[in-house]
C-alpha cells in the first residue's frame, strides 16, 4: 500500500512543469554517477522505472553519446520501448536524432552491454506502443499534452546473434 502511494506521488510530481525544468539537469547526472560507481549494475532512476544507458552515435559529431533513459521492457522479452519525452519539454531529445541517423547502438541493461538496433515507431504500431507506455507510466500523457510535437517512440531490439533480450521487469 505504501509503495503504491509512493509511486502515485512520484507520478504526480513527475507530471509537473517544475519537474520538467529541474529533472533534465539532475537525474541524468545522478544516474551516470551511480552507474559508474556500481560498475554498470544500477541506475538511481530505476527505483521507479526500468532504465538503460543508451550509447548511440552522435548524429552530427559521429562520437559515442551515453544517455541514461527510462525504458519499458516488452512482454515478449525481445525488446524495449524508449520514449523521447524530454520530460515534456518542447524539443525532441538529442538521443532521438542520434538514433534516427544511426540506428545501431548499444545499451547497458542490468550490468550487461547489449548491441541493439533502434526503429522509430509510426502509425498503428506507434499507437499500440503508446497505449502500452501510458499504462506503464501515466505521466507520459501529461508530457504529450504540454508539447505540440508528437513524442517519438523507439523500439530497440537486441542485434541478431549478439546478445539476449530483456527480462520484463518494473525495476
MMTF fields as JSON, N, C-alpha, C and O atoms, coordinates in Angstrom:
{
  "mmtfVersion": "1.0.0",
  "mmtfProducer": "UNKNOWN",
  "numBonds": 683,
  "numAtoms": 684,
  "numGroups": 171,
  "numChains": 1,
  "numModels": 1,
  "chainsPerModel": [1],
  "groupsPerChain": [171],
  "chainIdList": ["A"],
  "bondAtomList": [4, 2, 8, 6, 12, 10, 16, 14, 20, 18, 24, 22, 28, 26, 32, 30, 36, 34, 40, 38, 44, 42, 48, 46, 52, 50, 56, 54, 60, 58, 64, 62, 68, 66, 72, 70, 76, 74, 80, 78, 84, 82, 88, 86, 92, 90, 96, 94, 100, 98, 104, 102, 108, 106, 112, 110, 116, 114, 120, 118, 124, 122, 128, 126, 132, 130, 136, 134, 140, 138, 144, 142, 148, 146, 152, 150, 156, 154, 160, 158, 164, 162, 168, 166, 172, 170, 176, 174, 180, 178, 184, 182, 188, 186, 192, 190, 196, 194, 200, 198, 204, 202, 208, 206, 212, 210, 216, 214, 220, 218, 224, 222, 228, 226, 232, 230, 236, 234, 240, 238, 244, 242, 248, 246, 252, 250, 256, 254, 260, 258, 264, 262, 268, 266, 272, 270, 276, 274, 280, 278, 284, 282, 288, 286, 292, 290, 296, 294, 300, 298, 304, 302, 308, 306, 312, 310, 316, 314, 320, 318, 324, 322, 328, 326, 332, 330, 336, 334, 340, 338, 344, 342, 348, 346, 352, 350, 356, 354, 360, 358, 364, 362, 368, 366, 372, 370, 376, 374, 380, 378, 384, 382, 388, 386, 392, 390, 396, 394, 400, 398, 404, 402, 408, 406, 412, 410, 416, 414, 420, 418, 424, 422, 428, 426, 432, 430, 436, 434, 440, 438, 444, 442, 448, 446, 452, 450, 456, 454, 460, 458, 464, 462, 468, 466, 472, 470, 476, 474, 480, 478, 484, 482, 488, 486, 492, 490, 496, 494, 500, 498, 504, 502, 508, 506, 512, 510, 516, 514, 520, 518, 524, 522, 528, 526, 532, 530, 536, 534, 540, 538, 544, 542, 548, 546, 552, 550, 556, 554, 560, 558, 564, 562, 568, 566, 572, 570, 576, 574, 580, 578, 584, 582, 588, 586, 592, 590, 596, 594, 600, 598, 604, 602, 608, 606, 612, 610, 616, 614, 620, 618, 624, 622, 628, 626, 632, 630, 636, 634, 640, 638, 644, 642, 648, 646, 652, 650, 656, 654, 660, 658, 664, 662, 668, 666, 672, 670, 676, 674, 680, 678],
  "bondOrderList": [1, 1, 1, 1, 1, 1, 1, 1, 1, 1, 1, 1, 1, 1, 1, 1, 1, 1, 1, 1, 1, 1, 1, 1, 1, 1, 1, 1, 1, 1, 1, 1, 1, 1, 1, 1, 1, 1, 1, 1, 1, 1, 1, 1, 1, 1, 1, 1, 1, 1, 1, 1, 1, 1, 1, 1, 1, 1, 1, 1, 1, 1, 1, 1, 1, 1, 1, 1, 1, 1, 1, 1, 1, 1, 1, 1, 1, 1, 1, 1, 1, 1, 1, 1, 1, 1, 1, 1, 1, 1, 1, 1, 1, 1, 1, 1, 1, 1, 1, 1, 1, 1, 1, 1, 1, 1, 1, 1, 1, 1, 1, 1, 1, 1, 1, 1, 1, 1, 1, 1, 1, 1, 1, 1, 1, 1, 1, 1, 1, 1, 1, 1, 1, 1, 1, 1, 1, 1, 1, 1, 1, 1, 1, 1, 1, 1, 1, 1, 1, 1, 1, 1, 1, 1, 1, 1, 1, 1, 1, 1, 1, 1, 1, 1, 1, 1, 1, 1, 1, 1],
  "groupList": [{"groupName": "UNK", "atomNameList": ["N", "CA", "C", "O"], "elementList": ["N", "C", "C", "O"], "formalChargeList": [0, 0, 0, 0], "bondAtomList": [1, 0, 2, 1, 3, 2], "bondOrderList": [1, 1, 2], "singleLetterCode": "X", "chemCompType": "L-PEPTIDE LINKING"}],
  "groupTypeList": [0, 0, 0, 0, 0, 0, 0, 0, 0, 0, 0, 0, 0, 0, 0, 0, 0, 0, 0, 0, 0, 0, 0, 0, 0, 0, 0, 0, 0, 0, 0, 0, 0, 0, 0, 0, 0, 0, 0, 0, 0, 0, 0, 0, 0, 0, 0, 0, 0, 0, 0, 0, 0, 0, 0, 0, 0, 0, 0, 0, 0, 0, 0, 0, 0, 0, 0, 0, 0, 0, 0, 0, 0, 0, 0, 0, 0, 0, 0, 0, 0, 0, 0, 0, 0, 0, 0, 0, 0, 0, 0, 0, 0, 0, 0, 0, 0, 0, 0, 0, 0, 0, 0, 0, 0, 0, 0, 0, 0, 0, 0, 0, 0, 0, 0, 0, 0, 0, 0, 0, 0, 0, 0, 0, 0, 0, 0, 0, 0, 0, 0, 0, 0, 0, 0, 0, 0, 0, 0, 0, 0, 0, 0, 0, 0, 0, 0, 0, 0, 0, 0, 0, 0, 0, 0, 0, 0, 0, 0, 0, 0, 0, 0, 0, 0, 0, 0, 0, 0, 0, 0],
  "groupIdList": [1, 2, 3, 4, 5, 6, 7, 8, 9, 10, 11, 12, 13, 14, 15, 16, 17, 18, 19, 20, 21, 22, 23, 24, 25, 26, 27, 28, 29, 30, 31, 32, 33, 34, 35, 36, 37, 38, 39, 40, 41, 42, 43, 44, 45, 46, 47, 48, 49, 50, 51, 52, 53, 54, 55, 56, 57, 58, 59, 60, 61, 62, 63, 64, 65, 66, 67, 68, 69, 70, 71, 72, 73, 74, 75, 76, 77, 78, 79, 80, 81, 82, 83, 84, 85, 86, 87, 88, 89, 90, 91, 92, 93, 94, 95, 96, 97, 98, 99, 100, 101, 102, 103, 104, 105, 106, 107, 108, 109, 110, 111, 112, 113, 114, 115, 116, 117, 118, 119, 120, 121, 122, 123, 124, 125, 126, 127, 128, 129, 130, 131, 132, 133, 134, 135, 136, 137, 138, 139, 140, 141, 142, 143, 144, 145, 146, 147, 148, 149, 150, 151, 152, 153, 154, 155, 156, 157, 158, 159, 160, 161, 162, 163, 164, 165, 166, 167, 168, 169, 170, 171],
  "secStructList": [7, 2, 2, 2, 2, 2, 2, 2, 2, 2, 2, 2, 2, 2, 6, 1, 2, 2, 2, 2, 2, 2, 2, 2, 2, 2, 2, 2, 2, 2, 2, 2, 2, 2, 2, 2, 2, 6, 6, 6, 1, 7, 7, 4, 4, 4, 4, 6, 1, 7, 3, 3, 3, 3, 3, 3, 3, 7, 6, 6, 6, 7, 7, 3, 3, 3, 3, 3, 3, 3, 7, 3, 3, 7, 6, 6, 1, 1, 3, 3, 3, 3, 3, 3, 7, 4, 4, 4, 7, 1, 1, 7, 7, 2, 2, 2, 2, 2, 2, 2, 2, 7, 7, 3, 3, 3, 3, 3, 3, 6, 6, 3, 3, 3, 3, 3, 3, 3, 3, 3, 7, 7, 2, 2, 2, 2, 2, 2, 2, 2, 2, 2, 2, 2, 2, 2, 7, 6, 2, 2, 2, 2, 2, 2, 2, 2, 7, 1, 1, 7, 7, 3, 3, 3, 3, 3, 3, 3, 7, 6, 6, 1, 7, 7, 7, 7, 7, 7, 7, 7, 7],
  "xCoordList": [0.826, 0.0, 0.867, 0.646, 1.849, 2.726, 3.53, 3.756, 3.963, 4.725, 3.86, 4.332, 2.596, 1.69, 1.469, 1.425, 1.331, 1.186, 2.435, 2.346, 3.601, 4.857, 4.963, 5.407, 4.554, 4.585, 3.65, 4.022, 2.435, 1.472, 1.999, 1.821, 2.643, 3.211, 4.305, 4.339, 5.186, 6.25, 5.645, 6.118, 4.614, 3.969, 3.377, 3.5, 2.738, 2.136, 3.213, 3.075, 4.278, 5.372, 6.044, 6.354, 6.274, 6.986, 6.153, 6.687, 4.859, 3.989, 4.011, 3.442, 4.657, 4.601, 5.62, 6.636, 5.325, 6.254, 7.546, 8.623, 7.448, 8.648, 9.607, 10.816, 9.07, 9.894, 10.57, 11.753, 9.82, 10.367, 11.518, 12.411, 11.508, 12.6, 13.837, 14.958, 13.65, 14.768, 15.332, 16.55, 14.466, 14.877, 15.937, 16.873, 15.835, 16.848, 18.267, 19.24, 18.383, 19.699, 20.22, 21.413, 19.337, 19.718, 19.738, 20.728, 18.665, 18.527, 19.625, 20.239, 19.9, 20.968, 22.337, 23.103, 22.645, 23.935, 24.018, 25.032, 22.955, 22.932, 22.978, 23.688, 22.215, 22.22, 23.613, 24.069, 24.289, 25.639, 26.593, 27.398, 26.502, 27.39, 27.137, 28.081, 25.873, 25.541, 25.942, 26.472, 25.693, 26.053, 27.554, 27.998, 28.331, 29.795, 30.257, 31.097, 29.721, 30.136, 29.782, 30.478, 28.709, 28.28, 28.729, 28.261, 29.634, 30.171, 29.053, 29.083, 28.076, 27.022, 25.87, 25.0, 25.836, 24.776, 23.495, 22.416, 23.589, 22.411, 22.325, 23.325, 21.102, 20.794, 19.886, 18.983, 20.105, 19.288, 17.815, 16.937, 17.544, 16.159, 15.398, 14.17, 16.105, 15.407, 14.676, 14.044, 14.753, 13.94, 12.461, 11.598, 12.162, 10.785, 10.473, 9.387, 11.388, 11.186, 12.425, 13.532, 12.266, 13.45, 14.229, 13.649, 15.526, 16.326, 17.516, 17.961, 18.017, 19.199, 20.121, 19.709, 21.374, 22.279, 22.408, 22.938, 21.921, 21.986, 23.299, 23.614, 24.058, 25.236, 24.911, 24.82, 24.737, 24.414, 25.554, 26.466, 25.487, 26.478, 25.875, 24.768, 26.602, 26.108, 25.739, 26.513, 24.554, 24.06, 24.995, 25.23, 25.527, 26.423, 27.887, 28.719, 28.213, 29.616, 30.201, 31.399, 29.35, 29.848, 30.5, 31.042, 30.454, 31.078, 30.085, 28.878, 30.581, 29.678, 29.027, 29.686, 27.737, 26.97, 26.252, 25.499, 26.49, 25.874, 24.753, 24.957, 23.569, 22.396, 21.626, 21.194, 21.44, 20.58, 19.117, 18.694, 18.352, 16.951, 16.078, 16.489, 14.858, 13.847, 13.454, 13.549, 13.02, 12.605, 11.447, 11.165, 10.791, 9.752, 10.146, 10.068, 10.569, 10.869, 9.586, 8.523, 9.686, 8.498, 8.213, 9.122, 6.949, 6.49, 7.074, 7.26, 7.362, 7.87, 9.342, 9.893, 9.981, 11.373, 12.365, 13.533, 11.929, 12.813, 13.188, 13.954, 12.675, 12.999, 12.588, 12.088, 12.811, 12.492, 11.849, 12.122, 11.001, 10.492, 11.195, 11.327, 11.646, 12.252, 11.338, 10.894, 11.059, 10.127, 10.908, 11.569, 10.829, 11.538, 10.758, 10.496, 10.388, 9.524, 10.251, 9.643, 11.548, 12.33, 11.686, 11.723, 11.097, 10.438, 9.32, 9.004, 8.724, 7.635, 8.107, 7.342, 9.36, 9.875, 9.651, 9.368, 9.78, 9.329, 10.102, 9.477, 11.403, 12.176, 12.367, 12.286, 12.623, 12.972, 14.34, 15.224, 14.528, 15.84, 16.895, 16.585, 18.135, 19.239, 19.387, 19.69, 19.179, 19.379, 18.441, 18.775, 17.261, 16.35, 16.903, 16.765, 17.522, 18.165, 19.306, 19.5, 20.047, 21.151, 20.656, 21.246, 19.57, 19.056, 18.469, 18.555, 17.879, 17.363, 18.509, 18.379, 19.626, 20.782, 21.587, 22.123, 21.668, 22.493, 21.718, 21.898, 20.859, 20.015, 20.762, 20.216, 21.988, 22.756, 23.383, 24.071, 23.136, 23.581, 23.859, 23.902, 24.044, 24.126, 23.501, 23.382, 23.107, 22.581, 23.305, 23.801, 23.353, 23.752, 22.45, 21.725, 22.165, 20.912, 21.265, 21.749, 21.019, 21.275, 22.707, 22.942, 23.652, 25.059, 25.61, 26.805, 24.769, 25.218, 25.202, 24.303, 26.194, 26.19, 25.51, 25.887, 24.5, 23.708, 23.699, 23.187, 24.247, 24.127, 22.66, 21.996, 22.162, 20.755, 20.612, 21.522, 19.437, 19.037, 17.742, 16.828, 17.672, 16.504, 15.656, 16.158, 14.351, 13.418, 12.359, 11.714, 12.173, 11.121, 9.77, 9.566, 8.856, 7.532, 6.597, 6.64, 5.76, 4.791, 3.456, 3.364, 2.437, 1.122, 0.525, 0.667, -0.152, -0.831, 0.159, -0.157, 1.353, 2.361, 2.723, 2.865, 2.87, 3.16, 1.98, 2.166, 0.757, -0.435, -0.552, -0.853, -0.315, -0.384, 0.713, 0.466, 1.905, 3.016, 2.731, 3.031, 2.154, 1.843, 0.83, 0.969, -0.178, -1.16, -0.463, -0.748, 0.446, 1.181, 2.056, 2.137, 2.708, 3.577, 2.756, 3.189, 1.582, 0.735, 0.229, 0.104, -0.062, -0.474, 0.694, 0.498, 1.897, 3.108, 3.513, 3.884, 3.443, 3.851, 2.95, 3.284, 1.816, 0.826, 1.341, 0.768, 2.386, 2.836, 3.224, 3.269, 3.504, 3.829, 2.68, 2.919, 1.444, 0.295, 0.4, 0.115, 0.811, 0.974, 2.085, 1.973, 3.152, 4.242, 3.726, 4.011, 2.96, 2.442, 1.477, 1.466, 0.667, -0.288, 0.399, -0.17, 1.613, 2.33, 3.042, 3.435, 3.215, 4.014, 3.196, 2.258, 3.557, 2.866, 3.451, 2.759, 4.704, 5.337, 4.783, 4.328, 4.82, 4.487, 5.728, 6.801, 5.572, 6.695, 7.135, 6.324, 8.425, 8.973, 9.041, 9.421, 8.66, 8.763, 9.658, 9.477, 10.623, 11.52, 11.382, 11.237, 11.426, 11.571, 13.024, 13.516, 13.696, 15.062, 15.056, 14.422, 15.774, 15.846, 17.301, 18.14, 17.579, 18.945, 19.327, 18.548, 20.537, 21.029, 21.087, 21.567, 20.615, 20.56, 21.903, 22.946, 21.837, 23.022, 24.067, 25.177, 23.717, 24.73, 24.255, 24.668, 23.413, 23.022, 21.576, 20.758, 21.267, 19.903, 19.066, 19.584, 17.792, 16.851, 16.59, 17.197, 15.672, 15.391, 14.519, 13.884, 14.499, 13.531, 12.551, 12.981, 11.231, 10.276, 10.408, 10.536, 10.372, 10.56, 10.058, 10.008, 9.69, 9.315, 10.407, 10.151, 11.569, 12.615, 13.542, 14.499],
  "yCoordList": [-1.195, 0.0, 1.253, 2.16, 1.311, 2.483, 2.639, 3.756, 1.515, 1.579, 2.142, 2.951, 1.724, 2.229, 3.727, 4.463, 4.18, 5.618, 6.369, 7.465, 5.786, 6.407, 6.533, 7.561, 5.481, 5.51, 6.6, 7.38, 6.655, 7.685, 9.089, 9.989, 9.285, 10.592, 10.962, 12.085, 10.022, 10.28, 10.562, 11.453, 9.824, 10.069, 11.482, 12.178, 11.898, 13.24, 14.315, 15.268, 14.169, 15.148, 15.176, 16.249, 13.992, 13.948, 14.497, 14.728, 14.71, 15.282, 16.81, 17.426, 17.43, 18.885, 19.587, 19.01, 20.838, 21.665, 21.926, 21.991, 22.075, 22.309, 21.12, 21.306, 19.913, 18.718, 18.732, 18.412, 19.102, 19.139, 20.132, 19.946, 21.178, 22.16, 21.671, 21.904, 20.996, 20.598, 19.225, 19.051, 18.264, 16.867, 16.651, 15.885, 17.298, 17.022, 17.416, 16.933, 18.281, 18.734, 17.919, 17.952, 17.195, 16.468, 14.945, 14.29, 14.395, 12.941, 12.288, 11.326, 12.777, 12.116, 12.16, 11.201, 13.251, 13.367, 12.336, 11.655, 12.226, 11.243, 9.819, 8.965, 9.569, 8.225, 7.84, 6.722, 8.754, 8.44, 8.135, 7.208, 8.916, 8.712, 7.362, 6.625, 7.035, 5.755, 4.597, 3.59, 4.739, 3.691, 3.44, 2.292, 4.511, 4.393, 3.771, 2.87, 4.24, 3.74, 2.272, 1.566, 1.813, 0.421, -0.476, -1.605, 0.038, -0.71, -1.225, -2.363, -0.356, -0.663, -1.49, -1.88, -1.767, -2.63, -1.873, -2.465, -0.568, 0.165, 1.556, 2.162, 2.02, 3.414, 3.906, 3.182, 5.097, 5.63, 5.696, 5.365, 6.118, 6.29, 4.967, 4.972, 3.835, 2.548, 2.171, 1.117, 3.015, 2.769, 2.953, 2.427, 3.703, 3.908, 3.251, 2.7, 3.302, 2.762, 2.006, 2.363, 0.976, 0.32, 1.322, 2.247, 1.136, 2.076, 1.423, 0.342, 2.111, 1.689, 2.885, 4.035, 2.59, 3.623, 3.337, 2.301, 4.263, 4.129, 4.729, 5.875, 3.969, 4.51, 4.534, 3.5, 5.755, 5.963, 6.743, 7.214, 6.87, 7.653, 9.02, 9.119, 10.07, 11.423, 11.666, 11.349, 12.229, 12.458, 13.38, 13.154, 14.415, 15.35, 15.057, 15.149, 14.706, 14.556, 13.205, 13.093, 12.18, 10.832, 10.216, 9.114, 10.915, 10.446, 9.659, 9.882, 8.733, 7.998, 8.944, 9.819, 8.759, 9.564, 8.62, 7.747, 8.803, 7.947, 8.72, 9.823, 8.119, 8.783, 7.816, 6.766, 8.146, 7.32, 7.578, 8.728, 6.505, 6.63, 5.639, 4.516, 6.077, 5.128, 4.299, 4.761, 3.091, 2.226, 1.363, 1.243, 0.77, -0.2, -1.518, -1.647, -2.501, -3.815, -4.393, -4.304, -4.979, -5.533, -6.924, -7.67, -7.253, -8.518, -9.737, -10.78, -9.616, -10.779, -11.061, -12.061, -10.18, -10.395, -10.14, -10.505, -9.516, -9.314, -7.861, -7.572, -6.954, -5.556, -4.64, -5.075, -3.374, -2.317, -1.179, -1.004, -0.409, 0.828, 1.987, 2.025, 2.934, 4.173, 5.318, 5.388, 6.213, 7.312, 8.626, 8.993, 9.322, 10.598, 11.758, 12.746, 11.645, 12.644, 13.948, 15.018, 13.852, 15.035, 15.736, 16.962, 14.951, 15.45, 16.445, 17.309, 16.328, 17.221, 18.588, 19.552, 18.675, 19.953, 19.997, 18.973, 21.178, 21.391, 20.62, 20.114, 20.503, 19.87, 18.382, 17.869, 17.697, 16.28, 16.148, 16.968, 15.145, 14.963, 14.558, 13.919, 14.94, 14.692, 13.207, 12.853, 12.345, 10.92, 10.402, 9.436, 11.029, 10.572, 10.923, 10.14, 12.085, 12.46, 11.478, 11.069, 11.115, 10.173, 8.823, 8.26, 8.306, 7.012, 7.077, 6.103, 8.205, 8.342, 8.304, 7.715, 8.936, 8.977, 7.68, 7.251, 7.06, 5.859, 4.874, 4.886, 4.022, 3.139, 2.019, 1.44, 1.707, 0.696, 1.362, 2.376, 0.776, 1.37, 0.229, -0.938, 0.577, -0.439, 0.134, 1.348, -0.77, -0.356, -1.12, -2.227, -0.51, -1.208, -1.528, -0.628, -2.806, -3.279, -4.217, -5.326, -3.765, -4.58, -5.116, -6.279, -4.254, -4.608, -5.292, -5.583, -5.56, -6.203, -5.186, -4.348, -5.262, -4.451, -5.26, -6.4, -4.657, -5.351, -4.517, -3.398, -5.026, -4.325, -4.346, -5.379, -3.204, -3.1, -2.357, -1.669, -2.524, -1.748, -1.039, -1.641, 0.244, 1.064, 1.321, 1.432, 1.41, 1.713, 2.656, 2.37, 3.794, 4.746, 4.121, 3.612, 4.163, 3.588, 4.628, 5.804, 4.18, 5.056, 4.33, 3.124, 5.079, 4.517, 3.715, 4.068, 2.62, 1.785, 1.134, 0.927, 0.811, 0.22, 1.209, 0.823, 2.491, 3.513, 3.682, 3.782, 3.715, 3.898, 2.79, 3.061, 1.557, 0.433, 0.548, 0.312, 0.904, 1.065, 2.222, 2.13, 3.31, 4.474, 4.082, 4.488, 3.303, 2.846, 2.023, 2.179, 1.152, 0.332, 1.194, 0.956, 2.19, 3.084, 3.878, 4.056, 4.353, 5.12, 4.245, 4.717, 2.985, 2.078, 1.814, 1.649, 1.776, 1.515, 2.719, 2.556, 3.945, 5.161, 6.313, 7.009, 6.529, 7.53, 8.971, 9.705, 9.416, 10.802, 11.15, 12.329, 10.143, 10.468, 11.207, 11.997, 10.969, 11.68, 13.181, 13.994, 13.549, 14.976, 15.589, 16.734, 14.841, 15.342, 15.62, 16.674, 14.672, 14.861, 16.039, 16.78, 16.22, 17.334, 18.696, 19.674, 18.767, 20.046, 20.455, 21.614, 19.543, 19.853, 19.663, 18.867, 20.4, 20.268, 19.13, 18.568, 18.788, 17.71, 16.367, 16.221, 15.385, 14.027, 13.426, 13.394, 12.955, 12.341, 11.101, 10.24, 11.028, 9.889, 8.656, 8.72, 7.524, 6.221, 5.337, 5.224, 4.713, 3.789, 2.411, 2.261, 1.413, 0.027, -0.335, -0.224, -0.766, -1.245, -2.745, -3.236, -3.453, -4.906, -5.321, -4.696, -6.397, -6.929, -7.273, -7.884, -6.877, -7.173, -8.685, -9.373, -9.224, -10.677, -11.356, -10.965, -12.388, -13.185, -12.484, -12.99, -11.311, -10.556, -10.164, -9.121, -10.954, -10.652, -11.015, -11.019, -11.315, -11.69, -10.456, -9.39, -10.609, -9.519, -9.35, -10.023, -8.434, -8.122, -9.162, -9.981, -9.118, -9.871, -8.825, -7.885, -8.952, -7.958, -7.726, -8.664, -6.446, -6.067, -4.663, -3.896, -4.31, -2.928, -2.293, -1.278, -2.837, -2.175, -3.108, -2.723],
  "zCoordList": [0.0, 0.0, 0.0, -0.803, 0.893, 0.965, -0.321, -0.786, -0.893, -2.147, -3.264, -4.063, -3.33, -4.368, -4.198, -5.183, -2.958, -2.711, -3.132, -3.686, -2.873, -3.276, -4.783, -5.293, -5.506, -6.965, -7.477, -8.354, -6.93, -7.379, -7.103, -7.924, -5.957, -5.641, -6.645, -7.147, -6.929, -7.906, -9.277, -9.982, -9.668, -10.961, -11.006, -12.014, -9.915, -9.864, -9.955, -10.722, -9.181, -9.201, -10.565, -11.083, -11.157, -12.431, -13.583, -14.667, -13.373, -14.402, -14.41, -15.311, -13.423, -13.299, -14.188, -14.576, -14.496, -15.282, -14.501, -15.094, -13.18, -12.361, -12.48, -12.613, -12.434, -12.595, -13.963, -14.077, -14.997, -16.363, -16.48, -17.307, -15.668, -15.708, -14.973, -15.427, -13.844, -12.99, -13.358, -13.414, -13.605, -13.784, -14.858, -14.624, -16.04, -17.069, -16.657, -17.237, -15.671, -15.223, -14.045, -13.744, -13.382, -12.17, -12.373, -12.048, -12.9, -12.979, -13.824, -13.363, -15.059, -15.827, -15.146, -15.238, -14.473, -13.779, -12.655, -12.505, -11.873, -10.786, -11.333, -10.801, -12.403, -12.997, -13.493, -13.252, -14.181, -14.681, -13.532, -13.618, -12.454, -11.31, -10.647, -10.365, -10.396, -9.763, -10.677, -10.209, -11.973, -12.942, -12.919, -12.93, -12.887, -12.868, -11.548, -11.551, -10.429, -9.113, -8.897, -8.167, -9.526, -9.341, -10.491, -10.632, -11.301, -12.451, -13.371, -13.839, -13.611, -14.56, -14.042, -14.82, -12.755, -12.222, -11.888, -11.903, -11.586, -11.12, -11.747, -12.133, -11.828, -12.139, -11.017, -10.597, -10.535, -9.451, -9.857, -9.06, -11.083, -11.528, -11.632, -11.711, -11.634, -11.745, -10.464, -10.401, -9.449, -8.264, -8.596, -7.893, -9.67, -10.09, -11.436, -11.615, -12.358, -13.708, -14.142, -13.74, -14.948, -15.507, -16.353, -16.922, -16.432, -17.205, -17.868, -17.483, -18.875, -19.616, -19.757, -19.603, -20.052, -20.544, -22.036, -22.439, -22.842, -24.291, -24.777, -24.458, -25.538, -26.213, -27.694, -28.354, -28.195, -29.599, -30.24, -29.559, -31.551, -32.286, -32.572, -33.102, -32.222, -32.436, -33.893, -34.797, -34.119, -35.476, -36.264, -37.45, -35.61, -36.304, -36.023, -36.926, -34.787, -34.4, -34.794, -35.054, -34.835, -35.069, -33.847, -33.921, -32.725, -31.487, -30.642, -30.74, -29.806, -28.911, -27.906, -27.343, -27.69, -26.726, -25.78, -26.212, -24.465, -23.443, -22.756, -22.25, -22.75, -22.2, -21.311, -21.785, -20.022, -19.175, -19.55, -19.667, -19.737, -20.142, -19.4, -19.111, -19.096, -18.641, -19.854, -20.991, -19.608, -20.715, -20.252, -19.06, -21.226, -20.933, -21.589, -22.811, -20.79, -21.377, -21.962, -21.347, -23.139, -23.774, -23.244, -22.878, -23.212, -22.642, -23.34, -22.714, -24.618, -25.345, -25.037, -25.499, -24.257, -23.883, -24.999, -24.872, -26.1, -27.237, -27.477, -28.396, -26.684, -26.934, -25.805, -24.768, -26.033, -25.091, -25.871, -27.058, -25.208, -25.788, -25.105, -23.882, -25.924, -25.427, -25.834, -26.98, -24.897, -25.099, -25.141, -24.169, -26.259, -26.412, -25.823, -26.509, -24.562, -23.926, -23.61, -23.602, -23.351, -22.968, -21.777, -21.674, -20.878, -19.673, -19.997, -19.179, -21.183, -21.565, -22.022, -22.004, -22.431, -22.949, -24.465, -25.087, -25.046, -26.427, -27.488, -28.42, -27.404, -28.465, -28.261, -27.145, -29.373, -29.283, -28.6, -28.847, -27.757, -27.124, -28.158, -29.164, -27.893, -28.831, -29.155, -30.294, -28.178, -28.436, -29.519, -30.206, -29.689, -30.742, -32.12, -33.06, -32.247, -33.511, -33.818, -34.963, -32.777, -32.955, -33.482, -34.404, -32.895, -33.334, -34.743, -35.492, -35.11, -36.472, -37.486, -38.559, -37.135, -38.041, -38.011, -39.033, -36.84, -36.649, -35.766, -34.548, -36.346, -35.537, -34.8, -33.861, -35.204, -34.468, -33.252, -33.367, -32.088, -30.829, -29.848, -30.236, -28.589, -27.543, -26.285, -26.117, -25.412, -24.115, -23.02, -23.228, -21.87, -20.665, -19.943, -19.521, -19.807, -19.197, -18.065, -18.29, -16.841, -15.655, -15.634, -15.308, -15.986, -15.925, -17.156, -17.207, -18.161, -19.404, -20.53, -20.609, -21.397, -22.606, -23.699, -23.969, -24.329, -25.335, -26.619, -26.609, -27.715, -29.001, -29.437, -29.348, -29.906, -30.291, -31.612, -32.076, -32.193, -33.354, -32.993, -32.428, -33.324, -32.983, -34.22, -35.339, -33.977, -35.061, -34.535, -33.526, -35.22, -34.867, -35.196, -36.298, -34.241, -34.461, -35.068, -34.708, -35.985, -36.648, -36.766, -36.536, -37.126, -37.433, -36.291, -35.121, -36.654, -35.656, -34.695, -33.524, -35.184, -34.299, -33.186, -32.026, -33.55, -32.549, -31.602, -30.389, -32.153, -31.33, -30.283, -29.12, -30.691, -29.749, -28.691, -27.509, -29.11, -28.156, -27.206, -26.015, -27.716, -26.871, -25.796, -24.642, -26.159, -25.156, -24.07, -22.883, -24.486, -23.514, -22.615, -21.41, -23.195, -22.427, -21.406, -20.267, -21.808, -20.877, -19.739, -18.609, -20.017, -18.944, -17.993, -16.789, -18.538, -17.769, -16.916, -15.754, -17.496, -16.796, -17.245, -18.204, -16.571, -16.98, -17.146, -17.95, -16.435, -16.634, -18.073, -18.425, -18.913, -20.303, -20.984, -21.897, -20.561, -21.139, -20.871, -21.751, -19.648, -19.32, -20.158, -20.594, -20.387, -21.234, -22.642, -23.211, -23.213, -24.572, -24.629, -25.612, -23.589, -23.561, -23.568, -24.054, -23.035, -22.934, -24.214, -24.35, -25.147, -26.336, -27.608, -27.639, -28.654, -29.937, -30.769, -31.618, -30.539, -31.308, -30.865, -29.731, -31.759, -31.361, -30.711, -31.313, -29.487, -28.78, -29.547, -29.888, -29.81, -30.557, -29.673, -28.503, -30.271, -29.612, -30.457, -31.669, -29.805, -30.492, -29.89, -28.677, -30.74, -30.283, -30.54, -31.663, -29.494, -29.675, -29.42, -28.486, -30.269, -30.142, -30.166, -30.815, -29.44, -29.428, -30.855, -31.586, -31.251, -32.593, -32.756, -31.855, -33.876, -34.068, -33.787, -34.31, -32.941, -32.638, -31.786, -31.625, -31.234, -30.494, -29.102, -28.595, -28.474, -27.117, -26.866, -27.786, -25.638, -25.26, -25.014, -24.682, -25.177, -24.928, -23.44, -22.608, -23.118, -21.713, -21.055, -21.72, -19.768, -18.995, -18.467, -17.799, -18.744, -18.289, -16.788, -16.001, -16.418, -15.017, -14.831, -15.792, -13.646, -13.328, -12.464, -11.815, -12.438, -11.678, -11.168, -10.496]
}
